Short mmCIF file of C-alpha atoms in Angstrom, two decimals:
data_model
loop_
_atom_site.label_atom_id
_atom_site.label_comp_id
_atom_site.label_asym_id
_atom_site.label_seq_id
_atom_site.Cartn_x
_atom_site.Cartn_y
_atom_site.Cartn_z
CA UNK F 246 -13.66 -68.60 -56.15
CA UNK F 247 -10.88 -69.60 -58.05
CA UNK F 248 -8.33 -71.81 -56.27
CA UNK F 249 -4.54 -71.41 -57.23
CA UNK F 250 -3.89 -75.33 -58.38
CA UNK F 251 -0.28 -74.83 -57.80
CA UNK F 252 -0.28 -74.89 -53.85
CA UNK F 253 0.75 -77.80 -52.09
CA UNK F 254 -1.47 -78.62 -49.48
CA UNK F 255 0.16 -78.94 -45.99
CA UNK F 256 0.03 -82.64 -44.12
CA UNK F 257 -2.33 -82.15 -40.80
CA UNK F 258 -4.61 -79.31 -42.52
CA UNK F 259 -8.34 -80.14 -43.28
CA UNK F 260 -10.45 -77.97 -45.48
CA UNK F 261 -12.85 -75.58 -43.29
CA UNK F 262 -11.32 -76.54 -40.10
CA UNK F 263 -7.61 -75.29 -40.66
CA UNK F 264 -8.46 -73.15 -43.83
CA UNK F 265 -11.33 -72.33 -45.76
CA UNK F 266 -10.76 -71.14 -49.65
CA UNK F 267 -13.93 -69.57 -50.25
CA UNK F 268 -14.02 -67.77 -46.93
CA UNK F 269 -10.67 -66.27 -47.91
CA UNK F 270 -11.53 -65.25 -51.32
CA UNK F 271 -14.90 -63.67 -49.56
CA UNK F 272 -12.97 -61.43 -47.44
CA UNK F 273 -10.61 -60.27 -49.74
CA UNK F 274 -13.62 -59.76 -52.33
CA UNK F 275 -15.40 -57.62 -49.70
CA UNK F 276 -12.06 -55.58 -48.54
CA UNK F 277 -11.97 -54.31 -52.10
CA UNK F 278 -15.19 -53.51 -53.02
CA UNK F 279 -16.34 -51.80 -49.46
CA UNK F 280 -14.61 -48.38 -49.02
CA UNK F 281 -12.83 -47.72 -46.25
CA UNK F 282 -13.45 -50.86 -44.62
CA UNK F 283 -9.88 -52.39 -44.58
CA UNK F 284 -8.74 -49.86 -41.74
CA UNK F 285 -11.53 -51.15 -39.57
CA UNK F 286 -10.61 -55.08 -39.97
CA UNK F 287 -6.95 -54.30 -40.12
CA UNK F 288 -6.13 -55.05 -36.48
CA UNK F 289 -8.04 -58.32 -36.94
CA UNK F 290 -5.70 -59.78 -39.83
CA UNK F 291 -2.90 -60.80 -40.79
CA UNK F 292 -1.16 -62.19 -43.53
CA UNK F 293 -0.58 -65.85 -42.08
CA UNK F 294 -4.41 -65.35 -41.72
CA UNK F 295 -4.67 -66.54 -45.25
CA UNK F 296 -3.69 -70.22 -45.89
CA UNK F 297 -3.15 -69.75 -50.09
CA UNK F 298 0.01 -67.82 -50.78
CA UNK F 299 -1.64 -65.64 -53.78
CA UNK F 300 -4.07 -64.72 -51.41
CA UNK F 301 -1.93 -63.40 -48.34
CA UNK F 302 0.30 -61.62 -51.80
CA UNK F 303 -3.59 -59.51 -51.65
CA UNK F 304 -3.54 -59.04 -48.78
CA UNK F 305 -0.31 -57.76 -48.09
CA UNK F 306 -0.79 -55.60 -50.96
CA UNK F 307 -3.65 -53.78 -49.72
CA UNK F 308 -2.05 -53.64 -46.19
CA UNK F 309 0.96 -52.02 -47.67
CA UNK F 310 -1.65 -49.06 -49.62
CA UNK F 311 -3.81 -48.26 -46.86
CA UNK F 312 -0.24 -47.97 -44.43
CA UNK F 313 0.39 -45.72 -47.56
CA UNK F 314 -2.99 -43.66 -47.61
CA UNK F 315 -3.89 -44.90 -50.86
CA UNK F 316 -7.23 -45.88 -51.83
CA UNK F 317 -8.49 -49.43 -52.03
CA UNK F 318 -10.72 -51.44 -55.27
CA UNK F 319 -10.43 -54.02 -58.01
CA UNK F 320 -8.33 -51.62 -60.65
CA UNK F 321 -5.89 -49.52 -58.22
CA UNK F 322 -5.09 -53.04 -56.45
CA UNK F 323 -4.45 -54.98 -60.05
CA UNK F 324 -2.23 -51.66 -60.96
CA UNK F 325 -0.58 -52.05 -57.44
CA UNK F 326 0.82 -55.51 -58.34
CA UNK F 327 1.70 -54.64 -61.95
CA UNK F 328 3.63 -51.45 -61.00
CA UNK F 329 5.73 -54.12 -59.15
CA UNK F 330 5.93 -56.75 -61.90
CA UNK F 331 3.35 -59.12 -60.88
CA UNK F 332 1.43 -60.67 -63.54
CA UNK F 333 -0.17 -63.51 -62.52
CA UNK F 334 -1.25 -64.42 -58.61
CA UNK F 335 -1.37 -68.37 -58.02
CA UNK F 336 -0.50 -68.99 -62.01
CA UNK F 337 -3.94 -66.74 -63.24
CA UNK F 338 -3.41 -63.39 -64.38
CA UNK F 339 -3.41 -60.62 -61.75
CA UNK F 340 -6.69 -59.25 -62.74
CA UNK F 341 -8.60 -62.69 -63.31
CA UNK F 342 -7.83 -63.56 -60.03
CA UNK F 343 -8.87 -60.59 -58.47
CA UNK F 344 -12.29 -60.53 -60.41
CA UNK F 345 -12.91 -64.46 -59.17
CA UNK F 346 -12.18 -64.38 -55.40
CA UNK F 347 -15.77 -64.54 -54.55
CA UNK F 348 -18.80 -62.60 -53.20
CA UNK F 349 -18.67 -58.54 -52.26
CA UNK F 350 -22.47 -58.55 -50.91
CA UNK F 351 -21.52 -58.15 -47.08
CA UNK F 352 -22.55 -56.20 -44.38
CA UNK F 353 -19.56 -55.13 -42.26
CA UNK F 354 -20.95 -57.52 -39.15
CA UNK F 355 -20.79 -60.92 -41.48
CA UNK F 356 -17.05 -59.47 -42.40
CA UNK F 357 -15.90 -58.70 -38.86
CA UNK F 358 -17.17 -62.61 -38.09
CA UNK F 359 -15.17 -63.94 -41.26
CA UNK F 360 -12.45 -62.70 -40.15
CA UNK F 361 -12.59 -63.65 -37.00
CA UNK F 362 -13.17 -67.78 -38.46
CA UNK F 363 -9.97 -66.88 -40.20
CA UNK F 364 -7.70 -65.48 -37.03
CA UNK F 365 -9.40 -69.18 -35.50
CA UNK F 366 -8.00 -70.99 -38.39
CA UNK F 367 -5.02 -69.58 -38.61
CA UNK F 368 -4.52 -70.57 -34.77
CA UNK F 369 -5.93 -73.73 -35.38
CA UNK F 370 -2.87 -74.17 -38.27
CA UNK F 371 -0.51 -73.08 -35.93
CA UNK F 372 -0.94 -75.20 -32.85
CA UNK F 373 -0.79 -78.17 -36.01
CA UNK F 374 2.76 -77.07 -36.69
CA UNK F 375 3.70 -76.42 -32.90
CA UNK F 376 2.46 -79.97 -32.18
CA UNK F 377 4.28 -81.31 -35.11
CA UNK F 378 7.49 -79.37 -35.08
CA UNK F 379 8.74 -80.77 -32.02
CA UNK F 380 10.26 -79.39 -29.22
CA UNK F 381 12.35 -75.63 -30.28
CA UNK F 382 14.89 -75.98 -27.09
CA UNK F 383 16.41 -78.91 -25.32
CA UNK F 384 16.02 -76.95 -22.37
CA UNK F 385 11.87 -77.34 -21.23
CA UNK F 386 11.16 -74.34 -19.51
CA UNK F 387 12.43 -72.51 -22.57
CA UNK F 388 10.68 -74.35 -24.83
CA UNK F 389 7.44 -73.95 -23.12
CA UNK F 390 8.05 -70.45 -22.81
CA UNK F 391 8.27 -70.22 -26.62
CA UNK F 392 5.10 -72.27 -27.31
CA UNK F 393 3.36 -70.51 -25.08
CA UNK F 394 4.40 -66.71 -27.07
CA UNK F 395 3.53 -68.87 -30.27
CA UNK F 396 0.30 -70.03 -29.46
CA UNK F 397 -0.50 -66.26 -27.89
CA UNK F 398 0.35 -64.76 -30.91
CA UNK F 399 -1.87 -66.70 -33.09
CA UNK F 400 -4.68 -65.83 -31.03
CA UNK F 401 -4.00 -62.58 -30.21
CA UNK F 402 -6.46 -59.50 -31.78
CA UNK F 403 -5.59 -56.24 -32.21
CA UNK F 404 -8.89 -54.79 -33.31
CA UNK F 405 -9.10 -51.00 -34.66
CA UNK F 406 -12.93 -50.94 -33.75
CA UNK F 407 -12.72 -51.28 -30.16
CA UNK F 408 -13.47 -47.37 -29.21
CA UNK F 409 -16.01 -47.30 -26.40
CA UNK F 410 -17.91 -44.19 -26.13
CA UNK F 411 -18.62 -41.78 -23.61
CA UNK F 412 -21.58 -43.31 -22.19
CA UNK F 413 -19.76 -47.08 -21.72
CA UNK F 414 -16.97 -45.39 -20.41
CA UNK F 415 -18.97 -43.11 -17.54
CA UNK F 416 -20.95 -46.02 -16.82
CA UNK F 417 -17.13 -48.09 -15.80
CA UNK F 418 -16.31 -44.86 -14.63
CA UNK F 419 -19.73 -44.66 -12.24
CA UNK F 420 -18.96 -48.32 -11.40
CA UNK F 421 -15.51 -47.97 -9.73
CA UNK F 422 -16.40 -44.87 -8.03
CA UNK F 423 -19.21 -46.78 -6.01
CA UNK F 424 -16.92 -49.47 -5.51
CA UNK F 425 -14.36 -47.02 -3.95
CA UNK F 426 -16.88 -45.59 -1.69
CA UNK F 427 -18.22 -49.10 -0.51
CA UNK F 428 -14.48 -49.45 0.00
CA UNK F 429 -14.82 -52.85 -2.64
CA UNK F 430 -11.63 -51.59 -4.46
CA UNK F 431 -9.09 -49.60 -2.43
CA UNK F 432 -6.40 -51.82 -3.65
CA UNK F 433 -3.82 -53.98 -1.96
CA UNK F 434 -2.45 -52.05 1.00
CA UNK F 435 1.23 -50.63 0.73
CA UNK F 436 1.00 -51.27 4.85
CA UNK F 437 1.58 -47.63 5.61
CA UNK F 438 -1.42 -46.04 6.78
CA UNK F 439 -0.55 -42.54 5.24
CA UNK F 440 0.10 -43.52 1.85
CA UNK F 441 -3.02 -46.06 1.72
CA UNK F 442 -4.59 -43.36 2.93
CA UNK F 443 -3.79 -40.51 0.63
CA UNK F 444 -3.67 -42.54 -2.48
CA UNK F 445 -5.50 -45.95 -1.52
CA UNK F 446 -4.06 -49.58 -2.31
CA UNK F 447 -1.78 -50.43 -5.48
CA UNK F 448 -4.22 -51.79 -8.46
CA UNK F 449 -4.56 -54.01 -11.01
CA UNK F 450 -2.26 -53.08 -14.04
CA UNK F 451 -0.23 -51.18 -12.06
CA UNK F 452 3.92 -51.59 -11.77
CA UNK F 453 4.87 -50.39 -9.14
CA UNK F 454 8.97 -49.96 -8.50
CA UNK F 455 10.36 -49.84 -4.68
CA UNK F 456 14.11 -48.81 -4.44
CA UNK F 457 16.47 -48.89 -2.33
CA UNK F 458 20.80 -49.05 -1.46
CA UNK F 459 21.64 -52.79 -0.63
CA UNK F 460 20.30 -53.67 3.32
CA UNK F 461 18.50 -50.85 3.73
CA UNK F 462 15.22 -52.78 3.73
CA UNK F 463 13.43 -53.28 0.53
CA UNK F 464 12.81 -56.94 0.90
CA UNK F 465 11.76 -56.69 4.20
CA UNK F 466 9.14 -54.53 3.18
CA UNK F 467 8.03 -56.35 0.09
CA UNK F 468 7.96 -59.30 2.78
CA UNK F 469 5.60 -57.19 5.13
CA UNK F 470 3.49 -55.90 2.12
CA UNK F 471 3.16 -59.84 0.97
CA UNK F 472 2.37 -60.68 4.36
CA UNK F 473 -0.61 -58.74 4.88
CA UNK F 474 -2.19 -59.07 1.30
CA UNK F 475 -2.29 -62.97 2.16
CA UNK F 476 -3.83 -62.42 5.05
CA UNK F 477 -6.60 -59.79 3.74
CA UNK F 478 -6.84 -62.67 1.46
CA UNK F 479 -5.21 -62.32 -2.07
CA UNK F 480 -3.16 -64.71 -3.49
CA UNK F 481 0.33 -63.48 -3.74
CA UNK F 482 3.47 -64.55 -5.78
CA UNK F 483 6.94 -63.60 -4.50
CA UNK F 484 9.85 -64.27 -7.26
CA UNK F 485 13.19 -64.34 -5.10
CA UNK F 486 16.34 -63.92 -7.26
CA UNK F 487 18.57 -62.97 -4.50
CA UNK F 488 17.90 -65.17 -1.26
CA UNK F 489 16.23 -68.32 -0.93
CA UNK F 490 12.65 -68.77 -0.38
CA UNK F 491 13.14 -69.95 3.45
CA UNK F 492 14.85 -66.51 3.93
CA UNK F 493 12.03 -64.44 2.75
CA UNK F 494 9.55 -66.84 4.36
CA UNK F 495 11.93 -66.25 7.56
CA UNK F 496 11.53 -63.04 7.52
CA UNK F 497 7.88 -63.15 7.43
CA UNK F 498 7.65 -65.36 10.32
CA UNK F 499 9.93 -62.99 12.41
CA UNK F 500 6.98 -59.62 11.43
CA UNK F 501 4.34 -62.60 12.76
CA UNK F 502 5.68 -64.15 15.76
CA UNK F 503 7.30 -60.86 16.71
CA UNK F 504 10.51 -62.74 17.01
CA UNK F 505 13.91 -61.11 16.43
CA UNK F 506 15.25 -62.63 13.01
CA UNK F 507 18.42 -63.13 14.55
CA UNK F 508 16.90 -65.96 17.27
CA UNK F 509 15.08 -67.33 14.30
CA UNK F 510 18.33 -67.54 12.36
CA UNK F 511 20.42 -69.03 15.15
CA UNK F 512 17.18 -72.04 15.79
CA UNK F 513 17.45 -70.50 19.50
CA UNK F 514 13.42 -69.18 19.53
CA UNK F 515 12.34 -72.75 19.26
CA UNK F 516 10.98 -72.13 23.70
CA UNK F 517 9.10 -68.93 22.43
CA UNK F 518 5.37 -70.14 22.65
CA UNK F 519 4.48 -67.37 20.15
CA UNK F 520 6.06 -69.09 17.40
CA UNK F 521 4.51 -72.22 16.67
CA UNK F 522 0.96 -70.13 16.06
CA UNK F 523 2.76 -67.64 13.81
CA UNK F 524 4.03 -70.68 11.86
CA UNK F 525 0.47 -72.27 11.33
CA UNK F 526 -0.71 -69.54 10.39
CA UNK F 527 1.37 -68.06 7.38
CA UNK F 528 1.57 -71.89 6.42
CA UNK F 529 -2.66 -71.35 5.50
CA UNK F 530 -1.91 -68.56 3.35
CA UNK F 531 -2.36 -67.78 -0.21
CA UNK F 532 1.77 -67.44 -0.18
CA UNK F 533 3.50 -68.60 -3.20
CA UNK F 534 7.61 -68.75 -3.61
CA UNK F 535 9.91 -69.25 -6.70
CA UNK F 536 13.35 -68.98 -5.90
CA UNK F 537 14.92 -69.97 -9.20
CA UNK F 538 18.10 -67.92 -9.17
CA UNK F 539 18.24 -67.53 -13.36
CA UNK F 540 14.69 -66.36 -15.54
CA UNK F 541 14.48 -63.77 -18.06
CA UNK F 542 10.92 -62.12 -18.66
CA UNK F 543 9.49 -64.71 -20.35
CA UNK F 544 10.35 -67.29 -17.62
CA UNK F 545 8.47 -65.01 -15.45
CA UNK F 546 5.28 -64.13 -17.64
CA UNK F 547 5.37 -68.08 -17.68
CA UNK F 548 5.39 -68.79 -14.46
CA UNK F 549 2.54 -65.56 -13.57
CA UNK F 550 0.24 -66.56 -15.96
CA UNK F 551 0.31 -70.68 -14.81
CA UNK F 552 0.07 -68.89 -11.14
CA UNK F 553 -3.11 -66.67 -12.00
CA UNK F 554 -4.55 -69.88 -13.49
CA UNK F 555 -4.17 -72.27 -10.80
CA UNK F 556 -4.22 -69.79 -8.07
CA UNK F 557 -5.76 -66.67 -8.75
CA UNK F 558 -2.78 -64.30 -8.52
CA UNK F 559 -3.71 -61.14 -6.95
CA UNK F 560 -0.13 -59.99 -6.52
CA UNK F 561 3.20 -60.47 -7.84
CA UNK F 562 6.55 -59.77 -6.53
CA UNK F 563 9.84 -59.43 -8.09
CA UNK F 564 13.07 -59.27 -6.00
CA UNK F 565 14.42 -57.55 -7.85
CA UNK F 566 14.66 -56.50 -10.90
CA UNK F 567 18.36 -55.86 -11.88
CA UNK F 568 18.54 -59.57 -11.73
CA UNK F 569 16.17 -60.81 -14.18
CA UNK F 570 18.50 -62.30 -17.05
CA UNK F 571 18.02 -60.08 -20.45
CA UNK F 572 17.01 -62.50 -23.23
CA UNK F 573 19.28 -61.28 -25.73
CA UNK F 574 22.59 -59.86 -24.77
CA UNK F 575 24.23 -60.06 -27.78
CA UNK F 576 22.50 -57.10 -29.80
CA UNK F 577 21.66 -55.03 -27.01
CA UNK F 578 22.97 -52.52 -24.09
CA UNK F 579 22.31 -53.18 -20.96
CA UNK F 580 19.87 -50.43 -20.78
CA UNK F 581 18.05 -51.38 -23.26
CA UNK F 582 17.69 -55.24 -21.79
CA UNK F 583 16.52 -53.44 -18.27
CA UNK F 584 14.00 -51.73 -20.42
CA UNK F 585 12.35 -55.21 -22.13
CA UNK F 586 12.63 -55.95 -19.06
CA UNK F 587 10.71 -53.13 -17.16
CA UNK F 588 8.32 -53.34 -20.24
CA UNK F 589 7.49 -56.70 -19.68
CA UNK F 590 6.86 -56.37 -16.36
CA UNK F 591 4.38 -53.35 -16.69
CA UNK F 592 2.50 -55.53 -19.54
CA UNK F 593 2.18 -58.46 -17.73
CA UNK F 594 0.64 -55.62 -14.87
CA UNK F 595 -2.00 -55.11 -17.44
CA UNK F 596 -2.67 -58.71 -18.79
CA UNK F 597 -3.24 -60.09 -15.76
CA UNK F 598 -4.93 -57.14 -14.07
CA UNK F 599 -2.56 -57.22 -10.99
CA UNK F 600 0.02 -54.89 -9.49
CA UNK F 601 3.31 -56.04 -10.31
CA UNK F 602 6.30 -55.01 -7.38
CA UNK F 603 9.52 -54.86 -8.64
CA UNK F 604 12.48 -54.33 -6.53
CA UNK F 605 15.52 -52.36 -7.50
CA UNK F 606 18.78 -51.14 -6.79
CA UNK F 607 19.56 -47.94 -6.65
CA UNK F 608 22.91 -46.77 -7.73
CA UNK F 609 25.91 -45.05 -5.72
CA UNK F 610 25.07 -41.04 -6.52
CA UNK F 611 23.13 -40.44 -3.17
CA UNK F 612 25.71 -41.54 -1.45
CA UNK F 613 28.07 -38.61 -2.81
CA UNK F 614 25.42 -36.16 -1.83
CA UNK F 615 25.20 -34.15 1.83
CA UNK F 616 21.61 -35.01 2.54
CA UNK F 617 22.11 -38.97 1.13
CA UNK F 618 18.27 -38.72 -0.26
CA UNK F 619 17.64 -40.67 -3.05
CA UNK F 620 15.79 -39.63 -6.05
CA UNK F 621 14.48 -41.14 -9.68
CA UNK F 622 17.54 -40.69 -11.35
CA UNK F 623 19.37 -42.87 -8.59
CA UNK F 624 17.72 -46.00 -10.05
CA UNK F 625 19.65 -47.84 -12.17
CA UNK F 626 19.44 -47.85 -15.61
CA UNK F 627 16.42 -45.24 -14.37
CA UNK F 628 15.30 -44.55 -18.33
CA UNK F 629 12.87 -46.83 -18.83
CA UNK F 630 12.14 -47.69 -15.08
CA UNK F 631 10.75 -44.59 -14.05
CA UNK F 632 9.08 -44.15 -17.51
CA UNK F 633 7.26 -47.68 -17.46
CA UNK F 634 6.70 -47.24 -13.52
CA UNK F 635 3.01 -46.24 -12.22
CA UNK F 636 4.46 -45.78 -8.71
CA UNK F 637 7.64 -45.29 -7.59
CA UNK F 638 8.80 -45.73 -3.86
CA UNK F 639 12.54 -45.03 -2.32
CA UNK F 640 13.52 -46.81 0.72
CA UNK F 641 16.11 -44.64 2.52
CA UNK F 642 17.81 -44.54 5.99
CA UNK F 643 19.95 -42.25 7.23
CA UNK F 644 21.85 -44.78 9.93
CA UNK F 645 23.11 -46.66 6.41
CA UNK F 646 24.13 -44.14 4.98
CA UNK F 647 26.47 -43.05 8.16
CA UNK F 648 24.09 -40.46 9.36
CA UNK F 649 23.66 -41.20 12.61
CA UNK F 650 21.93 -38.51 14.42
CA UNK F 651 19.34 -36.72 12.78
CA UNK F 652 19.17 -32.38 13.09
CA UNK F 653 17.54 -32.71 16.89
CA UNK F 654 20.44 -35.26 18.19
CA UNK F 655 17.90 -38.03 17.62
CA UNK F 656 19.63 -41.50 17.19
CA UNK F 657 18.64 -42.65 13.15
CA UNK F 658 19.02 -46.09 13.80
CA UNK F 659 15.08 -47.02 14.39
CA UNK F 660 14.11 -43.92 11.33
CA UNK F 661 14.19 -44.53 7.81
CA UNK F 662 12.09 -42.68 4.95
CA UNK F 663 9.76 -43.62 2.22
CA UNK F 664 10.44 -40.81 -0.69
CA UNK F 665 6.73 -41.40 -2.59
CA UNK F 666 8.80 -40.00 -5.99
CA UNK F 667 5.65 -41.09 -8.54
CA UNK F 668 2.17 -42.09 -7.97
CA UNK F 669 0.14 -41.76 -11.29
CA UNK F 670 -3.60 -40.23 -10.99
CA UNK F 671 -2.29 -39.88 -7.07
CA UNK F 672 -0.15 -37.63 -4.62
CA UNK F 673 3.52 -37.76 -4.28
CA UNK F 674 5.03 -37.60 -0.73
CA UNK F 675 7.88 -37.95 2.14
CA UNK F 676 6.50 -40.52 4.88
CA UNK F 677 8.69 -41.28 7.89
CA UNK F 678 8.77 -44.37 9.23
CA UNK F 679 9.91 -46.23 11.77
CA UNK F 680 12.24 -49.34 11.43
CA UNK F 681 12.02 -52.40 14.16
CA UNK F 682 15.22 -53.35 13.13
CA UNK F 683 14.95 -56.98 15.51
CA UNK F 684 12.15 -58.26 13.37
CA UNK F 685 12.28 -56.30 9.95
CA UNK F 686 9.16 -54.52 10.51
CA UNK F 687 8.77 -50.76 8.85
CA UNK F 688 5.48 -48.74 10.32
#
């Protein structure tokens, strides 16, 4: 292998822990000579794989003709770099260098395992410079947040040879079904019976939107559905942007105790025996509460992931979404910050294997309409919402909305309706529900 004498070694890096020269020139060597084998290790490298400049310039050049659909060895790469001008790689003529970078005799399994060494020592080099670098923000949180998307990108892999076949896949397949019918994985319940019942629980990797007009109620149901995954026992996470944490705690305790919120409010339910009970008990549950009125997405990937770790995080829920701070306002529309935002939230769905609630706002149309039901196109800045949504439930009564009879002469003030508007792989539907206004409770 020949080694390019004009690169300056960088302070912190030790040979074959943080880089390895002949393991480099070995892979490179081997992605030439074996056809069609780049496409396969593509999605395991990168260029800041490979410590020596000359040898991420080879690289890059073969990543640039198979994105191309050219064809890959020794003499089309050599003409590659002197169609662009390039002589000499690491001060050695184009073609010497190529010739020396080391041995071709490799199966494809030893290949797939050098490059995995190098996506280690590339991390490896990168948590050097992290650690050395110093902090990138004077604010903490922020900074952590960006070490945290440094580190995960260094060790992140991408790889184009992860196709399971049909057997694997059955056999997964096989798997949840018998889970399903032992009843080990119906989900987290929405806590109405008819929709758990027609579609099951909400799953891992799924985001799943609940809208609603301000005070109709969409809090108080994320409270109820947080409320009874903790005590089925899953961990949950509720992010509060709008109220603080004793609110939504508050209005848990008032769905326990039974309690009207108001007396809870007002500290005049202190004589009701029922409440010290309901207090001890939500106090033993697997609640958790942020209430930090200003995060963006990354603030809350942060603060899920350090959750999951600590806690196992079976649930998270956001309240709500409209309020999640964009992380770049300058260069984009507010449509497209909703959608990072909406993105981010159905990825982190799938990274932790969770479902994600996000609450949202709808906007003013419905209200302009005779029958006041809301639909997808009410949400705001709906695009990318109802595109990166797995479910989608709106939270609508009539008695807000100044309806307040229904068609029989019926008061509306106890009625409200969930409009199931997208369930993917399940059943969309119109549940009616009832709404105990006293203690926030929808059944």
């Amino acid at each position: 292998m020949i080694t390019p004498s004009q690169h300056k070694r960088i302070a912190g890096f030790q040979p074959h822990t943080h880089y390895d020269t002949q393991l480099e020139g070995n892979v490179l060597a081997a992605l030439i000579a074996t056809d069609g084998v780049f496409g396969s290790m593509h999605g395991l490298l990168t260029e800041d794989c490979f410590y020596y400049p000359a040898n991420k310039q080879v690289y890059n050049a073969m990543a640039t003709m198979w994105q191309q659909g050219r064809a890959i060895d020794m003499l089309l790469v050599s003409q590659h770099f002197y169609a662009g001008g390039i002589a000499t790689l690491g001060g050695i003529a184009t073609m010497h260098y190529l010739l020396g970078l080391g041995d071709t005799g490799c199966n494809h399994a030893h290949l797939q395992d050098w490059c995995l060494t190098l996506r280690d020592m590339a991390a490896r080099r990168t948590l050097v410079q992290l650690t050395s670098s110093g902090l990138p923000s004077n604010d903490i949180l922020e900074a952590a947040t960006a070490l945290q998307q440094s580190i995960a990108r260094a060790i992140d892999i991408h790889t184009a040879d992860d196709w399971a076949n049909a057997n694997a896949t059955m056999q997964q397949l096989s798997r949840h079904m018998q889970d399903a019918q032992q009843q080990k994985d119906n989900g987290i319940s929405t806590t109405i019976a008819d929709v758990d019942e027609m579609n099951g629980g909400m799953r891992g990797g799924q985001l799943v939107v609940i809208g609603a007009r301000p005070s109709v109620g969409k809090s108080a149901l994320a409270g109820s559905i947080a409320l009874a995954a903790a005590k089925a026992g899953h961990s949950v996470g509720f992010l509060s942007l709008e109220m603080p944490a004793r609110d939504v705690l508050q209005r848990m305790l008032a769905i326990e105790s039974d309690i009207a919120f108001s007396l809870l409010d007002r500290g005049r339910a202190h004589d009701d025996n029922k409440l010290p009970d309901a207090m001890a008990r939500i106090a033993a549950l697997p609640l958790h509460f942020s209430d930090t009125g200003s995060v963006t997405i990354h603030d809350i990937r942060a603060k899920a992931q350090q959750l999951h770790r600590t806690q196992g995080l079976a649930l998270l829920i956001v309240d709500y979404l409209q309020l999640v701070e964009e992380v770049d306002t300058k260069t984009r529309s507010r449509e497209q910050g909703v959608s990072q935002i909406s993105r981010g939230l159905k990825s982190l769905a799938m990274e932790l294997d969770i479902p994600v609630i996000a609450l949202s706002q709808l906007n003013r149309e419905s209200e302009h309409r005779t029958n006041k039901r809301p639909t997808l196109a009410d949400l705001r800045e709906s695009g990318a919402i109802e595109q990166d949504a797995d479910i989608v439930m709106l939270l609508h009564r009539d008695h807000r909305s100044g309806i307040l009879h229904d068609a029989t002469g019926n008061s509306t003030h106890d009625q409200a309706d969930l409009f199931i508007c997208k369930w993917r792989n399940g059943i969309t539907q119109d549940v009616k529900l009832h709404f105990d206004g006293p203690v926030m409770r929808f059944s």
